[in-house]
Amino acid sequence: MRRLLVLLAALTLTACGQAPAVQEPGPAAAPPAGFPVTIQNCGRTLTFDRPPAKVVTGYHPSLETLFALGLADRVAGRTNFSESAFLPGHRELYARIKEISPTIMLPQKEVMLAQGADFVLDNAMASFDAAGGYATVAELDAAGSPVYILGGWCSPRETLEFTLEDTFTDLHNLGRIFGVPDRAAKLAAGLRAGLDDVRERVAGRPPVRVLATDGGRGPVNAYGGAGLTHQMITAAGGRNVLEGVEGDYTEVSAEQVSAAQPEAVLVSEYATLRGETTPSVRAKTADTFAVVRNSPAAADRRVLALPVAAQHPGYRNLLAIAGIARFLHPGAFPA
């Protein structure tokens, strides 16, 4: 027994006397291939050491753009989309992602900061207005949640300066940020081929005079000769009857709209706005035709509902151009 106690004591002393192994710090993990990536957005320089893995998206076209790039698995939170139809195959992806806001707007400041996002993608500055209770771009940057605004819609002036090329720039930038540049290049090439096809089909055909409106009998909510919707009309073989109005979404007098004599009308389609029900396409169309009652568009009842999501930055606007062109120039697209 004594020998056993001595042996146990010796083992205990030996164990107590052993210093814990000291592990030398290993080398820092090397950035993935292609990183770091530096991007310019809204006058800010964004640098990414690795692809974002916990993304929050704002208004739906930003989420759709990530879906198109095959990045649904990177999105941890999204806002609500219930204003019009989903693009094919997107509803299922959307349903798998946690909803962090019941409207198209990002959640209020405290909730937004609590998401712990490593990237925030949106297509306007409205969800970053401190006066509205939202986290600002600077606050999110400081929290490690850098913000990227699609389409360069960083200020009212830059919204008017939008061109369709800005959408292609966004696709390539996102491809670099997420480490999928080849995927982005392939998507951009396909969209550019589709856009070129539309332009070739409508080339040489007389432009159709188009009024793009969001309804109203006076003043009329309409789209002027600057910005995204104007670019879409032009690419689809139309001529914006309000091209002389410097504005994207703006108000125009009923008299000016009536005198414009449109041959076709595009009506913005969305069922809700920030959680509130909005007038239907049918109601807005009735108001519009009442204003332009003596126009060719009213005589022919020629109208196309255009999802408002396609009138915001995101790859959907490039898809929508073909639909507008088919509406304006059906003869250019034989069955």
mmCIF file of C-alpha atoms in Angstrom:
data_model
loop_
_atom_site.group_PDB
_atom_site.id
_atom_site.type_symbol
_atom_site.label_atom_id
_atom_site.label_comp_id
_atom_site.label_asym_id
_atom_site.label_seq_id
_atom_site.Cartn_x
_atom_site.Cartn_y
_atom_site.Cartn_z
ATOM 1 C CA MET A 1 0.000 0.000 0.000
ATOM 2 C CA ARG A 2 2.875 2.326 0.933
ATOM 3 C CA ARG A 3 4.568 1.733 -2.400
ATOM 4 C CA LEU A 4 1.284 2.592 -4.160
ATOM 5 C CA LEU A 5 0.915 5.846 -2.206
ATOM 6 C CA VAL A 6 4.513 6.826 -2.986
ATOM 7 C CA LEU A 7 3.970 6.085 -6.666
ATOM 8 C CA LEU A 8 0.770 8.139 -6.771
ATOM 9 C CA ALA A 9 2.486 11.028 -5.041
ATOM 10 C CA ALA A 10 5.357 10.924 -7.502
ATOM 11 C CA LEU A 11 2.966 10.903 -10.429
ATOM 12 C CA THR A 12 1.039 13.830 -8.946
ATOM 13 C CA LEU A 13 4.203 15.863 -8.408
ATOM 14 C CA THR A 14 5.370 15.080 -11.917
ATOM 15 C CA ALA A 15 2.029 16.142 -13.423
ATOM 16 C CA CYS A 16 1.937 19.337 -11.365
ATOM 17 C CA GLY A 17 5.454 20.168 -12.343
ATOM 18 C CA GLN A 18 4.820 19.941 -16.070
ATOM 19 C CA ALA A 19 4.423 23.349 -17.714
ATOM 20 C CA PRO A 20 1.532 23.624 -20.179
ATOM 21 C CA ALA A 21 2.596 23.371 -23.766
ATOM 22 C CA VAL A 22 3.025 26.792 -25.346
ATOM 23 C CA GLN A 23 1.592 26.980 -28.869
ATOM 24 C CA GLU A 24 3.339 29.390 -31.133
ATOM 25 C CA PRO A 25 0.915 31.626 -33.021
ATOM 26 C CA GLY A 26 0.534 30.396 -36.566
ATOM 27 C CA PRO A 27 0.608 32.620 -39.621
ATOM 28 C CA ALA A 28 -2.544 34.664 -40.294
ATOM 29 C CA ALA A 29 -4.879 33.036 -42.757
ATOM 30 C CA ALA A 30 -4.044 34.211 -46.238
ATOM 31 C CA PRO A 31 -6.790 36.051 -48.123
ATOM 32 C CA PRO A 32 -8.616 33.925 -50.698
ATOM 33 C CA ALA A 33 -7.421 34.133 -54.289
ATOM 34 C CA GLY A 34 -8.384 37.437 -55.857
ATOM 35 C CA PHE A 35 -8.582 39.261 -52.519
ATOM 36 C CA PRO A 36 -8.382 41.869 -51.148
ATOM 37 C CA VAL A 37 -10.875 43.600 -53.452
ATOM 38 C CA THR A 38 -11.370 47.365 -53.534
ATOM 39 C CA ILE A 39 -14.538 48.935 -54.956
ATOM 40 C CA GLN A 40 -15.713 52.530 -55.298
ATOM 41 C CA ASN A 41 -19.355 53.189 -54.392
ATOM 42 C CA CYS A 42 -21.172 56.413 -53.530
ATOM 43 C CA GLY A 43 -17.882 58.262 -53.211
ATOM 44 C CA ARG A 44 -16.563 55.702 -50.725
ATOM 45 C CA THR A 45 -13.774 53.156 -51.010
ATOM 46 C CA LEU A 46 -14.823 49.677 -49.882
ATOM 47 C CA THR A 47 -12.176 47.014 -49.298
ATOM 48 C CA PHE A 48 -12.997 43.335 -48.792
ATOM 49 C CA ASP A 49 -10.430 40.842 -47.481
ATOM 50 C CA ARG A 50 -12.746 37.935 -48.221
ATOM 51 C CA PRO A 51 -16.205 37.351 -49.734
ATOM 52 C CA PRO A 52 -19.162 38.429 -47.578
ATOM 53 C CA ALA A 53 -20.937 35.515 -45.895
ATOM 54 C CA LYS A 54 -23.707 37.197 -43.888
ATOM 55 C CA VAL A 55 -25.523 39.593 -46.189
ATOM 56 C CA VAL A 56 -28.606 41.721 -45.595
ATOM 57 C CA THR A 57 -30.542 43.052 -48.574
ATOM 58 C CA GLY A 58 -32.961 45.958 -48.830
ATOM 59 C CA TYR A 59 -35.508 46.529 -51.597
ATOM 60 C CA HIS A 60 -36.133 43.339 -53.563
ATOM 61 C CA PRO A 61 -34.198 44.085 -56.807
ATOM 62 C CA SER A 62 -31.006 43.906 -54.753
ATOM 63 C CA LEU A 63 -31.914 40.408 -53.556
ATOM 64 C CA GLU A 64 -32.886 39.348 -57.079
ATOM 65 C CA THR A 65 -29.487 40.423 -58.331
ATOM 66 C CA LEU A 66 -27.739 38.186 -55.801
ATOM 67 C CA PHE A 67 -30.058 35.328 -56.771
ATOM 68 C CA ALA A 68 -29.065 35.823 -60.406
ATOM 69 C CA LEU A 69 -25.417 35.532 -59.371
ATOM 70 C CA GLY A 70 -26.105 32.275 -57.522
ATOM 71 C CA LEU A 71 -25.481 33.838 -54.100
ATOM 72 C CA ALA A 72 -28.711 33.024 -52.242
ATOM 73 C CA ASP A 73 -26.754 31.073 -49.629
ATOM 74 C CA ARG A 74 -24.873 34.223 -48.602
ATOM 75 C CA VAL A 75 -28.036 36.144 -47.651
ATOM 76 C CA ALA A 76 -28.965 36.018 -43.955
ATOM 77 C CA GLY A 77 -31.771 38.581 -43.931
ATOM 78 C CA ARG A 78 -34.083 40.367 -46.365
ATOM 79 C CA THR A 79 -36.979 42.798 -46.465
ATOM 80 C CA ASN A 80 -40.529 41.989 -47.524
ATOM 81 C CA PHE A 81 -41.622 41.763 -51.162
ATOM 82 C CA SER A 82 -45.356 41.541 -51.802
ATOM 83 C CA GLU A 83 -45.963 44.155 -54.468
ATOM 84 C CA SER A 84 -45.952 42.070 -57.676
ATOM 85 C CA ALA A 85 -44.895 38.721 -59.131
ATOM 86 C CA PHE A 86 -41.536 37.119 -58.421
ATOM 87 C CA LEU A 87 -39.115 36.334 -61.198
ATOM 88 C CA PRO A 88 -39.150 32.638 -62.186
ATOM 89 C CA GLY A 89 -37.619 30.410 -59.519
ATOM 90 C CA HIS A 90 -37.115 33.223 -57.020
ATOM 91 C CA ARG A 91 -40.097 32.751 -54.720
ATOM 92 C CA GLU A 92 -38.668 29.518 -53.305
ATOM 93 C CA LEU A 93 -35.280 31.122 -52.628
ATOM 94 C CA TYR A 94 -36.933 34.150 -51.050
ATOM 95 C CA ALA A 95 -39.008 31.977 -48.699
ATOM 96 C CA ARG A 96 -35.879 30.345 -47.227
ATOM 97 C CA ILE A 97 -34.367 33.634 -46.060
ATOM 98 C CA LYS A 98 -35.260 35.297 -42.754
ATOM 99 C CA GLU A 99 -37.454 38.369 -43.104
ATOM 100 C CA ILE A 100 -36.119 41.226 -41.003
ATOM 101 C CA SER A 101 -38.592 43.896 -42.096
ATOM 102 C CA PRO A 102 -42.293 43.651 -43.035
ATOM 103 C CA THR A 103 -41.891 46.368 -45.694
ATOM 104 C CA ILE A 104 -39.451 47.114 -48.521
ATOM 105 C CA MET A 105 -37.413 49.271 -46.117
ATOM 106 C CA LEU A 106 -34.589 47.996 -43.940
ATOM 107 C CA PRO A 107 -35.471 47.720 -40.231
ATOM 108 C CA GLN A 108 -34.895 50.490 -37.727
ATOM 109 C CA LYS A 109 -31.394 51.241 -36.469
ATOM 110 C CA GLU A 110 -31.177 48.944 -33.437
ATOM 111 C CA VAL A 111 -32.615 45.952 -35.274
ATOM 112 C CA MET A 112 -30.423 46.568 -38.301
ATOM 113 C CA LEU A 113 -27.210 46.840 -36.311
ATOM 114 C CA ALA A 114 -28.127 43.686 -34.393
ATOM 115 C CA GLN A 115 -28.062 41.657 -37.623
ATOM 116 C CA GLY A 116 -24.268 41.541 -37.572
ATOM 117 C CA ALA A 117 -24.141 41.660 -41.372
ATOM 118 C CA ASP A 118 -20.808 41.748 -43.155
ATOM 119 C CA PHE A 119 -22.379 43.352 -46.248
ATOM 120 C CA VAL A 120 -25.544 45.363 -46.933
ATOM 121 C CA LEU A 121 -26.950 45.684 -50.456
ATOM 122 C CA ASP A 122 -29.707 48.119 -51.408
ATOM 123 C CA ASN A 123 -30.660 50.323 -54.333
ATOM 124 C CA ALA A 124 -31.482 53.680 -52.752
ATOM 125 C CA MET A 125 -30.472 55.789 -49.775
ATOM 126 C CA ALA A 126 -33.944 55.940 -48.189
ATOM 127 C CA SER A 127 -33.229 53.093 -45.742
ATOM 128 C CA PHE A 128 -30.159 54.879 -44.349
ATOM 129 C CA ASP A 129 -31.789 58.141 -43.304
ATOM 130 C CA ALA A 130 -31.141 58.932 -39.627
ATOM 131 C CA ALA A 131 -34.226 61.158 -39.543
ATOM 132 C CA GLY A 132 -36.344 58.086 -40.281
ATOM 133 C CA GLY A 133 -34.779 56.112 -37.460
ATOM 134 C CA TYR A 134 -32.525 54.063 -39.720
ATOM 135 C CA ALA A 135 -28.855 53.216 -39.291
ATOM 136 C CA THR A 136 -26.770 55.453 -41.506
ATOM 137 C CA VAL A 137 -24.231 54.232 -44.021
ATOM 138 C CA ALA A 138 -21.465 55.551 -41.760
ATOM 139 C CA GLU A 139 -22.855 53.727 -38.718
ATOM 140 C CA LEU A 140 -23.106 50.466 -40.609
ATOM 141 C CA ASP A 141 -19.605 50.869 -42.005
ATOM 142 C CA ALA A 142 -18.306 51.423 -38.473
ATOM 143 C CA ALA A 143 -20.130 48.281 -37.316
ATOM 144 C CA GLY A 144 -18.424 46.177 -39.981
ATOM 145 C CA SER A 145 -21.468 46.140 -42.288
ATOM 146 C CA PRO A 146 -20.311 47.995 -45.417
ATOM 147 C CA VAL A 147 -23.100 49.277 -47.647
ATOM 148 C CA TYR A 148 -23.231 49.042 -51.459
ATOM 149 C CA ILE A 149 -25.891 51.028 -53.361
ATOM 150 C CA LEU A 150 -26.875 49.628 -56.750
ATOM 151 C CA GLY A 151 -27.106 51.814 -59.829
ATOM 152 C CA GLY A 152 -25.219 54.687 -58.293
ATOM 153 C CA TRP A 153 -28.500 55.909 -56.766
ATOM 154 C CA CYS A 154 -26.543 57.710 -54.082
ATOM 155 C CA SER A 155 -28.157 61.144 -54.450
ATOM 156 C CA PRO A 156 -31.037 62.716 -56.414
ATOM 157 C CA ARG A 157 -28.608 64.009 -59.041
ATOM 158 C CA GLU A 158 -26.947 60.609 -59.492
ATOM 159 C CA THR A 159 -30.374 58.979 -59.859
ATOM 160 C CA LEU A 160 -30.999 61.203 -62.868
ATOM 161 C CA GLU A 161 -27.593 60.301 -64.309
ATOM 162 C CA PHE A 162 -28.248 56.537 -64.279
ATOM 163 C CA THR A 163 -27.530 54.592 -67.462
ATOM 164 C CA LEU A 164 -28.076 50.923 -68.251
ATOM 165 C CA GLU A 165 -24.311 50.475 -68.156
ATOM 166 C CA ASP A 166 -24.487 51.096 -64.416
ATOM 167 C CA THR A 167 -26.299 47.772 -64.026
ATOM 168 C CA PHE A 168 -23.485 45.962 -65.810
ATOM 169 C CA THR A 169 -20.959 47.748 -63.591
ATOM 170 C CA ASP A 170 -22.837 46.540 -60.509
ATOM 171 C CA LEU A 171 -22.807 42.946 -61.726
ATOM 172 C CA HIS A 172 -19.054 43.006 -62.272
ATOM 173 C CA ASN A 173 -18.441 44.743 -58.925
ATOM 174 C CA LEU A 174 -20.551 42.202 -57.049
ATOM 175 C CA GLY A 175 -18.778 39.394 -58.868
ATOM 176 C CA ARG A 176 -15.468 40.699 -57.534
ATOM 177 C CA ILE A 177 -16.793 41.358 -54.016
ATOM 178 C CA PHE A 178 -18.167 37.812 -53.706
ATOM 179 C CA GLY A 179 -15.268 36.124 -55.445
ATOM 180 C CA VAL A 180 -17.327 34.978 -58.449
ATOM 181 C CA PRO A 181 -16.072 37.243 -61.266
ATOM 182 C CA ASP A 182 -16.456 34.563 -63.938
ATOM 183 C CA ARG A 183 -20.058 33.942 -62.923
ATOM 184 C CA ALA A 184 -20.777 37.673 -63.055
ATOM 185 C CA ALA A 185 -19.108 38.010 -66.447
ATOM 186 C CA LYS A 186 -21.225 35.167 -67.849
ATOM 187 C CA LEU A 187 -24.445 36.701 -66.496
ATOM 188 C CA ALA A 188 -23.524 40.141 -67.834
ATOM 189 C CA ALA A 189 -22.659 38.704 -71.254
ATOM 190 C CA GLY A 190 -26.031 36.977 -71.503
ATOM 191 C CA LEU A 191 -27.908 40.104 -70.484
ATOM 192 C CA ARG A 192 -25.915 42.233 -72.918
ATOM 193 C CA ALA A 193 -26.657 39.792 -75.728
ATOM 194 C CA GLY A 194 -30.365 40.042 -74.931
ATOM 195 C CA LEU A 195 -30.204 43.834 -74.879
ATOM 196 C CA ASP A 196 -28.310 43.916 -78.177
ATOM 197 C CA ASP A 197 -30.929 41.592 -79.707
ATOM 198 C CA VAL A 198 -33.732 43.949 -78.697
ATOM 199 C CA ARG A 199 -31.913 46.958 -80.097
ATOM 200 C CA GLU A 200 -31.302 45.181 -83.389
ATOM 201 C CA ARG A 201 -34.946 44.136 -83.691
ATOM 202 C CA VAL A 202 -36.342 47.626 -83.116
ATOM 203 C CA ALA A 203 -33.679 49.464 -85.113
ATOM 204 C CA GLY A 204 -35.179 51.294 -88.065
ATOM 205 C CA ARG A 205 -38.733 51.084 -86.737
ATOM 206 C CA PRO A 206 -40.497 54.352 -85.906
ATOM 207 C CA PRO A 207 -40.240 54.927 -82.154
ATOM 208 C CA VAL A 208 -43.542 54.544 -80.321
ATOM 209 C CA ARG A 209 -44.538 57.543 -78.224
ATOM 210 C CA VAL A 210 -44.708 56.294 -74.631
ATOM 211 C CA LEU A 211 -46.065 57.748 -71.412
ATOM 212 C CA ALA A 212 -44.708 56.040 -68.291
ATOM 213 C CA THR A 213 -46.895 56.861 -65.316
ATOM 214 C CA ASP A 214 -47.803 55.942 -61.772
ATOM 215 C CA GLY A 215 -51.301 57.360 -62.093
ATOM 216 C CA GLY A 216 -53.002 60.508 -60.926
ATOM 217 C CA ARG A 217 -55.386 62.918 -62.648
ATOM 218 C CA GLY A 218 -53.549 66.088 -61.835
ATOM 219 C CA PRO A 219 -50.796 66.395 -61.189
ATOM 220 C CA VAL A 220 -49.825 63.129 -62.856
ATOM 221 C CA ASN A 221 -47.084 60.954 -61.351
ATOM 222 C CA ALA A 222 -44.854 60.224 -64.312
ATOM 223 C CA TYR A 223 -41.319 59.489 -65.471
ATOM 224 C CA GLY A 224 -39.391 62.243 -67.197
ATOM 225 C CA GLY A 225 -36.496 62.241 -69.609
ATOM 226 C CA ALA A 226 -33.745 61.256 -67.183
ATOM 227 C CA GLY A 227 -33.002 58.138 -65.238
ATOM 228 C CA LEU A 228 -33.700 54.433 -65.429
ATOM 229 C CA THR A 229 -37.250 54.256 -66.827
ATOM 230 C CA HIS A 230 -36.386 56.707 -69.604
ATOM 231 C CA GLN A 231 -33.376 54.544 -70.513
ATOM 232 C CA MET A 232 -35.561 51.442 -70.661
ATOM 233 C CA ILE A 233 -38.133 53.085 -72.933
ATOM 234 C CA THR A 234 -35.438 54.261 -75.338
ATOM 235 C CA ALA A 235 -33.697 50.869 -75.464
ATOM 236 C CA ALA A 236 -37.039 49.174 -76.195
ATOM 237 C CA GLY A 237 -37.718 51.326 -79.246
ATOM 238 C CA GLY A 238 -39.901 53.934 -77.596
ATOM 239 C CA ARG A 239 -39.803 57.689 -77.303
ATOM 240 C CA ASN A 240 -40.635 59.113 -73.904
ATOM 241 C CA VAL A 241 -43.303 61.796 -74.439
ATOM 242 C CA LEU A 242 -41.938 63.552 -71.333
ATOM 243 C CA GLU A 243 -38.314 63.446 -72.455
ATOM 244 C CA GLY A 244 -38.125 67.223 -72.061
ATOM 245 C CA VAL A 245 -38.887 66.971 -68.339
ATOM 246 C CA GLU A 246 -35.742 66.694 -66.243
ATOM 247 C CA GLY A 247 -36.792 64.096 -63.758
ATOM 248 C CA ASP A 248 -37.057 60.401 -63.106
ATOM 249 C CA TYR A 249 -40.142 59.942 -60.918
ATOM 250 C CA THR A 250 -41.819 63.339 -60.825
ATOM 251 C CA GLU A 251 -45.107 65.235 -61.047
ATOM 252 C CA VAL A 252 -46.338 66.699 -64.330
ATOM 253 C CA SER A 253 -49.442 68.758 -64.966
ATOM 254 C CA ALA A 254 -52.446 67.012 -66.488
ATOM 255 C CA GLU A 255 -52.419 69.568 -69.309
ATOM 256 C CA GLN A 256 -48.852 68.725 -70.297
ATOM 257 C CA VAL A 257 -49.531 64.997 -70.189
ATOM 258 C CA SER A 258 -52.721 65.390 -72.244
ATOM 259 C CA ALA A 259 -50.907 67.434 -74.881
ATOM 260 C CA ALA A 260 -48.159 64.794 -75.177
ATOM 261 C CA GLN A 261 -50.460 62.471 -77.152
ATOM 262 C CA PRO A 262 -48.910 59.110 -76.196
ATOM 263 C CA GLU A 263 -49.423 56.063 -78.398
ATOM 264 C CA ALA A 264 -48.784 53.632 -75.541
ATOM 265 C CA VAL A 265 -48.783 53.769 -71.757
ATOM 266 C CA LEU A 266 -46.631 52.016 -69.160
ATOM 267 C CA VAL A 267 -48.232 51.907 -65.700
ATOM 268 C CA SER A 268 -46.138 51.160 -62.622
ATOM 269 C CA GLU A 269 -47.361 48.034 -60.844
ATOM 270 C CA TYR A 270 -47.060 47.525 -57.099
ATOM 271 C CA ALA A 271 -49.667 46.395 -54.606
ATOM 272 C CA THR A 272 -48.146 47.894 -51.470
ATOM 273 C CA LEU A 273 -45.800 50.696 -50.507
ATOM 274 C CA ARG A 274 -44.085 50.527 -47.115
ATOM 275 C CA GLY A 275 -46.824 48.211 -45.945
ATOM 276 C CA GLU A 276 -49.741 50.308 -47.202
ATOM 277 C CA THR A 277 -52.106 49.319 -50.013
ATOM 278 C CA THR A 278 -51.751 51.391 -53.189
ATOM 279 C CA PRO A 279 -54.119 52.022 -56.127
ATOM 280 C CA SER A 280 -54.362 49.090 -58.517
ATOM 281 C CA VAL A 281 -53.011 49.129 -62.058
ATOM 282 C CA ARG A 282 -56.602 49.141 -63.264
ATOM 283 C CA ALA A 283 -57.436 52.263 -61.238
ATOM 284 C CA LYS A 284 -54.283 54.072 -62.315
ATOM 285 C CA THR A 285 -54.933 53.149 -65.942
ATOM 286 C CA ALA A 286 -58.448 54.571 -65.737
ATOM 287 C CA ASP A 287 -57.080 57.832 -64.321
ATOM 288 C CA THR A 288 -54.422 58.021 -67.026
ATOM 289 C CA PHE A 289 -56.818 57.409 -69.888
ATOM 290 C CA ALA A 290 -59.107 60.068 -68.450
ATOM 291 C CA VAL A 291 -56.227 62.553 -68.702
ATOM 292 C CA VAL A 292 -55.134 61.494 -72.221
ATOM 293 C CA ARG A 293 -58.655 60.709 -73.423
ATOM 294 C CA ASN A 294 -58.002 62.074 -76.925
ATOM 295 C CA SER A 295 -54.708 60.253 -77.446
ATOM 296 C CA PRO A 296 -53.982 57.218 -79.655
ATOM 297 C CA ALA A 297 -53.105 55.255 -76.498
ATOM 298 C CA ALA A 298 -56.565 55.860 -75.025
ATOM 299 C CA ALA A 299 -58.312 55.062 -78.304
ATOM 300 C CA ASP A 300 -56.487 51.736 -78.570
ATOM 301 C CA ARG A 301 -56.492 51.026 -74.808
ATOM 302 C CA ARG A 302 -52.825 50.286 -75.233
ATOM 303 C CA VAL A 303 -51.272 49.800 -71.810
ATOM 304 C CA LEU A 304 -48.641 47.598 -70.183
ATOM 305 C CA ALA A 305 -48.264 47.032 -66.434
ATOM 306 C CA LEU A 306 -44.589 47.404 -65.531
ATOM 307 C CA PRO A 307 -43.493 46.032 -62.124
ATOM 308 C CA VAL A 308 -41.952 48.928 -60.249
ATOM 309 C CA ALA A 309 -39.164 46.580 -59.139
ATOM 310 C CA ALA A 310 -37.974 46.737 -62.753
ATOM 311 C CA GLN A 311 -37.803 50.532 -62.472
ATOM 312 C CA HIS A 312 -35.119 50.376 -59.791
ATOM 313 C CA PRO A 313 -31.462 49.363 -60.045
ATOM 314 C CA GLY A 314 -30.926 45.613 -60.290
ATOM 315 C CA TYR A 315 -30.665 43.142 -63.089
ATOM 316 C CA ARG A 316 -34.467 42.941 -63.514
ATOM 317 C CA ASN A 317 -34.451 46.239 -65.443
ATOM 318 C CA LEU A 318 -32.387 44.628 -68.202
ATOM 319 C CA LEU A 319 -34.830 41.716 -68.386
ATOM 320 C CA ALA A 320 -37.842 44.039 -68.568
ATOM 321 C CA ILE A 321 -36.620 45.853 -71.676
ATOM 322 C CA ALA A 322 -37.447 42.863 -73.880
ATOM 323 C CA GLY A 323 -41.003 42.802 -72.524
ATOM 324 C CA ILE A 324 -41.462 46.510 -73.207
ATOM 325 C CA ALA A 325 -40.069 46.089 -76.735
ATOM 326 C CA ARG A 326 -42.499 43.244 -77.469
ATOM 327 C CA PHE A 327 -45.349 45.462 -76.289
ATOM 328 C CA LEU A 328 -44.241 48.422 -78.414
ATOM 329 C CA HIS A 329 -43.104 46.486 -81.505
ATOM 330 C CA PRO A 330 -44.842 43.102 -81.627
ATOM 331 C CA GLY A 331 -43.952 42.743 -85.274
ATOM 332 C CA ALA A 332 -40.271 42.662 -84.375
ATOM 333 C CA PHE A 333 -40.812 39.519 -82.330
ATOM 334 C CA PRO A 334 -42.596 36.977 -84.533
ATOM 335 C CA ALA A 335 -43.937 33.956 -82.703
#
